[in-house]
XYZ file of C-alpha atoms in Angstrom:
332
model
C 29.125 -21.849 354.783
C 31.002 -23.846 352.684
C 32.525 -21.174 350.665
C 32.345 -19.166 354.151
C 34.870 -21.916 355.523
C 36.706 -22.222 352.086
C 37.974 -18.675 351.955
C 38.986 -19.415 355.894
C 41.244 -21.849 354.947
C 42.747 -20.155 351.734
C 43.681 -17.381 353.961
C 44.748 -19.330 357.093
C 47.199 -21.083 354.571
C 48.501 -18.059 352.731
C 49.129 -16.872 356.639
C 50.683 -19.214 357.514
C 52.885 -19.566 354.346
C 53.844 -15.861 355.154
C 55.039 -16.875 358.072
C 56.827 -19.590 357.753
C 58.703 -17.822 354.607
C 62.215 -16.302 355.176
C 65.040 -14.740 353.530
C 67.121 -17.767 351.790
C 70.628 -17.719 354.178
C 73.322 -15.811 352.053
C 76.981 -17.545 351.287
C 78.491 -13.956 351.461
C 77.105 -10.995 354.306
C 78.850 -8.297 354.231
C 78.119 -5.671 357.274
C 79.365 -1.638 356.873
C 80.045 1.882 358.803
C 80.000 4.645 357.705
C 79.962 8.824 359.025
C 78.388 10.693 355.941
C 78.841 13.888 357.525
C 75.873 16.303 357.766
C 73.737 14.488 355.148
C 71.194 16.941 354.897
C 68.949 18.228 352.427
C 68.682 21.911 351.371
C 65.237 22.200 352.960
C 65.940 23.822 356.202
C 62.273 24.566 357.424
C 61.835 20.897 359.289
C 64.734 22.196 361.363
C 65.061 23.630 364.763
C 68.085 24.851 365.276
C 70.586 26.927 363.976
C 73.071 24.702 363.566
C 71.314 21.862 361.886
C 69.496 24.861 359.298
C 73.375 26.425 359.039
C 74.916 22.574 358.002
C 72.223 22.171 355.640
C 72.732 21.780 351.507
C 72.951 25.341 350.380
C 71.465 24.516 346.917
C 69.228 22.009 345.386
C 72.207 21.457 343.063
C 74.608 21.305 345.631
C 72.417 18.809 347.629
C 71.817 16.406 344.118
C 75.348 16.190 344.072
C 75.960 15.039 347.775
C 73.271 12.594 346.836
C 74.503 11.241 343.706
C 78.070 11.239 345.378
C 76.778 8.816 348.523
C 75.178 6.410 346.172
C 78.161 6.382 344.260
C 79.998 4.974 347.086
C 78.017 2.834 348.708
C 76.981 1.305 344.945
C 80.972 0.331 344.860
C 80.832 -1.208 348.209
C 77.443 -3.000 348.092
C 77.221 -3.913 351.774
C 73.926 -6.272 352.714
C 73.519 -3.924 356.051
C 74.469 -0.484 356.544
C 74.387 1.948 359.399
C 75.167 5.545 358.637
C 75.593 8.380 360.820
C 74.442 11.673 360.997
C 71.827 11.708 358.493
C 69.101 14.492 358.513
C 65.607 12.593 358.580
C 63.468 9.445 356.727
C 63.140 11.426 353.684
C 67.042 12.259 352.899
C 67.379 8.264 352.907
C 65.029 8.063 350.797
C 65.980 10.248 348.552
C 68.996 8.042 348.854
C 67.349 5.004 348.376
C 65.668 6.573 344.818
C 69.168 7.259 343.104
C 70.804 4.051 344.306
C 67.790 2.749 342.335
C 67.423 4.500 339.310
C 71.288 5.184 339.207
C 72.920 1.865 340.414
C 70.060 -0.620 340.084
C 70.522 -1.393 343.798
C 67.269 -1.792 346.253
C 67.790 -1.035 349.679
C 65.071 -0.748 352.499
C 65.145 1.584 355.676
C 65.277 1.164 359.280
C 64.783 4.662 361.064
C 63.177 5.840 364.615
C 64.739 9.408 365.178
C 67.031 9.400 368.363
C 66.424 12.447 370.730
C 69.738 14.664 370.137
C 67.802 17.858 369.433
C 71.117 20.016 369.495
C 72.582 18.795 366.231
C 69.528 17.110 364.852
C 71.303 14.128 363.295
C 70.011 10.374 363.013
C 71.600 7.012 363.190
C 69.611 4.585 360.717
C 70.184 1.076 359.076
C 70.162 0.558 355.367
C 69.726 -3.243 354.017
C 68.877 -5.534 351.437
C 67.198 -8.179 353.194
C 66.671 -10.006 356.450
C 65.230 -7.398 358.558
C 62.455 -8.834 361.459
C 62.611 -6.001 363.759
C 64.232 -2.776 364.764
C 63.925 -0.790 367.973
C 65.271 2.262 370.442
C 66.798 1.099 374.012
C 66.546 3.297 376.894
C 67.909 2.870 379.991
C 65.834 2.204 383.713
C 65.341 4.381 386.576
C 67.849 2.156 388.365
C 70.520 2.113 385.816
C 69.929 6.316 385.433
C 70.104 6.655 389.032
C 73.258 4.570 389.862
C 75.249 7.514 387.568
C 77.053 4.528 386.234
C 75.585 4.780 382.593
C 74.507 7.711 380.235
C 71.910 7.772 377.153
C 72.636 6.947 373.979
C 70.605 9.811 372.054
C 72.144 8.192 368.990
C 71.592 4.206 368.236
C 69.264 2.124 366.652
C 69.308 -2.116 366.591
C 67.678 -4.478 363.945
C 67.150 -7.955 364.350
C 68.012 -10.347 360.815
C 66.950 -13.433 360.114
C 68.168 -15.589 357.389
C 67.301 -19.683 356.295
C 65.113 -21.791 358.118
C 65.422 -24.583 361.246
C 68.700 -25.598 362.168
C 70.357 -23.394 359.023
C 68.712 -20.448 360.298
C 71.277 -17.950 361.665
C 70.166 -14.337 363.284
C 72.335 -11.151 363.582
C 71.746 -8.772 366.200
C 73.074 -5.693 365.085
C 73.445 -2.016 366.600
C 74.201 0.863 365.017
C 75.427 3.856 367.368
C 77.198 7.379 367.238
C 78.704 8.501 370.885
C 79.063 11.578 371.865
C 81.767 13.837 370.435
C 84.899 15.902 371.415
C 87.926 14.440 373.914
C 86.386 16.378 377.073
C 83.489 14.272 376.715
C 85.872 10.851 377.241
C 84.339 10.076 380.633
C 80.484 10.039 378.989
C 81.831 8.028 376.370
C 83.251 5.553 378.932
C 79.413 5.782 380.006
C 77.961 5.337 376.554
C 80.090 2.021 376.721
C 79.187 0.113 379.667
C 75.807 0.965 378.702
C 75.908 -0.384 374.866
C 77.585 -3.188 377.111
C 74.958 -3.377 379.235
C 72.663 -3.961 376.648
C 74.628 -6.305 375.212
C 75.994 -9.023 377.599
C 72.644 -11.388 377.348
C 73.674 -12.033 373.905
C 77.341 -12.157 373.523
C 78.005 -15.976 375.104
C 75.477 -17.601 373.237
C 74.859 -18.573 369.428
C 72.943 -15.515 368.347
C 75.874 -14.014 365.855
C 75.981 -9.643 367.437
C 77.812 -6.499 365.726
C 78.115 -3.091 367.423
C 79.635 -0.595 364.856
C 79.324 2.703 364.280
C 81.232 6.338 364.958
C 82.643 5.870 368.825
C 84.342 8.757 368.399
C 87.179 7.359 371.422
C 90.165 9.984 372.230
C 92.379 6.990 372.735
C 94.823 5.476 370.140
C 93.871 1.430 369.316
C 97.103 0.755 370.613
C 96.135 2.651 374.222
C 92.771 1.090 374.976
C 93.873 -1.044 378.053
C 91.104 -1.413 380.828
C 89.055 1.364 382.205
C 89.630 2.829 378.485
C 86.288 3.854 376.488
C 86.757 1.348 374.024
C 87.300 -1.484 377.058
C 84.663 -0.773 378.852
C 82.597 -2.393 375.510
C 84.939 -4.948 374.301
C 85.698 -7.221 378.086
C 84.754 -4.515 381.340
C 85.651 -8.015 383.231
C 88.375 -10.988 382.605
C 85.078 -13.421 383.340
C 83.152 -10.958 380.567
C 82.976 -12.389 376.940
C 84.791 -11.204 374.870
C 83.668 -8.217 371.626
C 86.330 -8.884 368.982
C 87.451 -5.335 367.380
C 87.691 -5.989 363.977
C 89.449 -2.648 363.060
C 92.286 -4.129 365.174
C 92.695 -6.612 361.857
C 93.957 -4.084 359.483
C 97.506 -1.962 359.210
C 97.955 0.298 361.586
C 97.486 2.779 358.239
C 93.892 1.512 357.885
C 92.960 2.099 361.088
C 92.301 6.101 360.572
C 88.744 6.267 359.713
C 88.623 10.562 360.026
C 90.640 12.557 358.153
C 92.830 13.998 361.281
C 94.067 10.597 361.398
C 91.506 9.266 364.386
C 90.297 5.746 364.333
C 86.599 6.602 364.845
C 84.906 4.208 363.356
C 84.872 0.452 364.672
C 82.906 -2.668 363.360
C 83.215 -5.034 367.039
C 81.180 -8.758 366.526
C 81.595 -11.324 369.410
C 82.887 -14.824 369.239
C 79.779 -16.598 367.382
C 80.800 -14.730 364.569
C 84.387 -15.495 364.991
C 84.364 -19.617 365.251
C 83.463 -21.674 363.056
C 80.966 -23.759 364.693
C 81.337 -27.807 364.385
C 78.669 -29.814 362.377
C 76.491 -27.052 360.576
C 77.486 -23.644 358.380
C 77.586 -20.612 359.947
C 78.737 -17.341 358.974
C 82.780 -16.452 360.158
C 84.482 -13.213 359.723
C 86.705 -13.138 357.122
C 87.849 -9.474 355.990
C 87.631 -5.765 357.055
C 87.984 -3.296 354.609
C 89.023 0.756 354.795
C 86.847 2.358 352.000
C 89.295 5.591 352.362
C 89.463 5.313 348.068
C 85.849 6.059 347.659
C 85.428 9.284 349.848
C 88.091 11.310 349.005
C 88.732 13.320 346.068
C 91.077 15.507 344.357
C 94.296 15.640 345.839
C 93.968 15.338 349.326
C 92.147 15.534 352.427
C 90.439 19.128 353.472
C 89.191 19.771 356.819
C 85.846 20.422 356.094
C 84.149 21.876 359.389
C 81.855 24.256 359.046
C 83.050 24.919 354.828
C 82.218 21.806 353.280
C 80.330 23.951 350.297
C 82.848 26.211 350.172
C 85.312 23.768 348.807
C 85.483 23.178 345.133
C 83.489 20.655 344.088
C 86.698 18.533 342.658
C 88.276 18.592 345.502
C 85.090 18.152 347.872
C 85.500 14.846 349.767
C 82.333 12.977 350.150
C 83.107 12.803 353.856
C 85.140 13.594 356.526
C 85.138 9.829 357.513
C 85.710 6.992 356.513
C 83.421 3.770 355.543
C 85.107 0.407 356.673
C 82.864 -2.654 355.878
C 83.773 -6.136 357.603
C 82.845 -9.363 355.095
C 81.738 -12.903 356.507
C 81.307 -16.200 354.828
C 79.198 -19.059 355.434
C 81.003 -21.794 355.487
């Protein structure tokens, strides 16, 4: 009986220590987004649609080339948290993390929940270094669906991170997205922005840090995002709404372009908590944002990929048609 009691006490103490332990508060937090353009391996037996099969890597050798190039870009950036768009499945993420660890000595973990874009079979995912406490997907309520004001996000993922303890604890709610593409989908993207804004609204005005990032595919230029536009619905739909600050606006105009056709498709938006230095305590504050175009473009010029990606000579073949964005936040 005494032995059993001792075991229970030790087990309880161990469990309690695990609950109280958390990741150390980092002095710097870096959060990045990158659309990796049809990051599909060479095995198409697990794909259902003809489009996904068509866009798969044509051989194991080409897939290995792609894996190593994507890993190289990520290793150069070394983000704490990275959301990727147009990923095939968990297996390609596992292969990517293996290359990052074995060739670049950087260990990432995976947050993955399959979406339901069955037309492309593409997914939105997170890779992260530490700090994750939970991740999920969200859906509309019946009332929201019947209102006709919203449109589902078939490709998205929410994650919550925590670092530090007690009064020093910093929390971050981050959502990675991939909105509908093509100019004719502007109204659907506006409804997607409205849905995402509704989900985030309860968290925007408080002390919790919030980041929304990914490929938003806006059809308007950055300077034309006025009330009623796609991104405005997300950033500040009414005068009384807490603002989401689009960090892309702090870049020089040429650096805002994240796609080779000259569009600012990819964005990083944050709430005021990450912009303002809270008095009397250390917290994360926005420092800078950078476009990593130079890591993606290979050869002499951008080459339009579309459906000819693997037909381009490897010396000229860019890693993706999108360029990564990464924001840095300092603890101060």
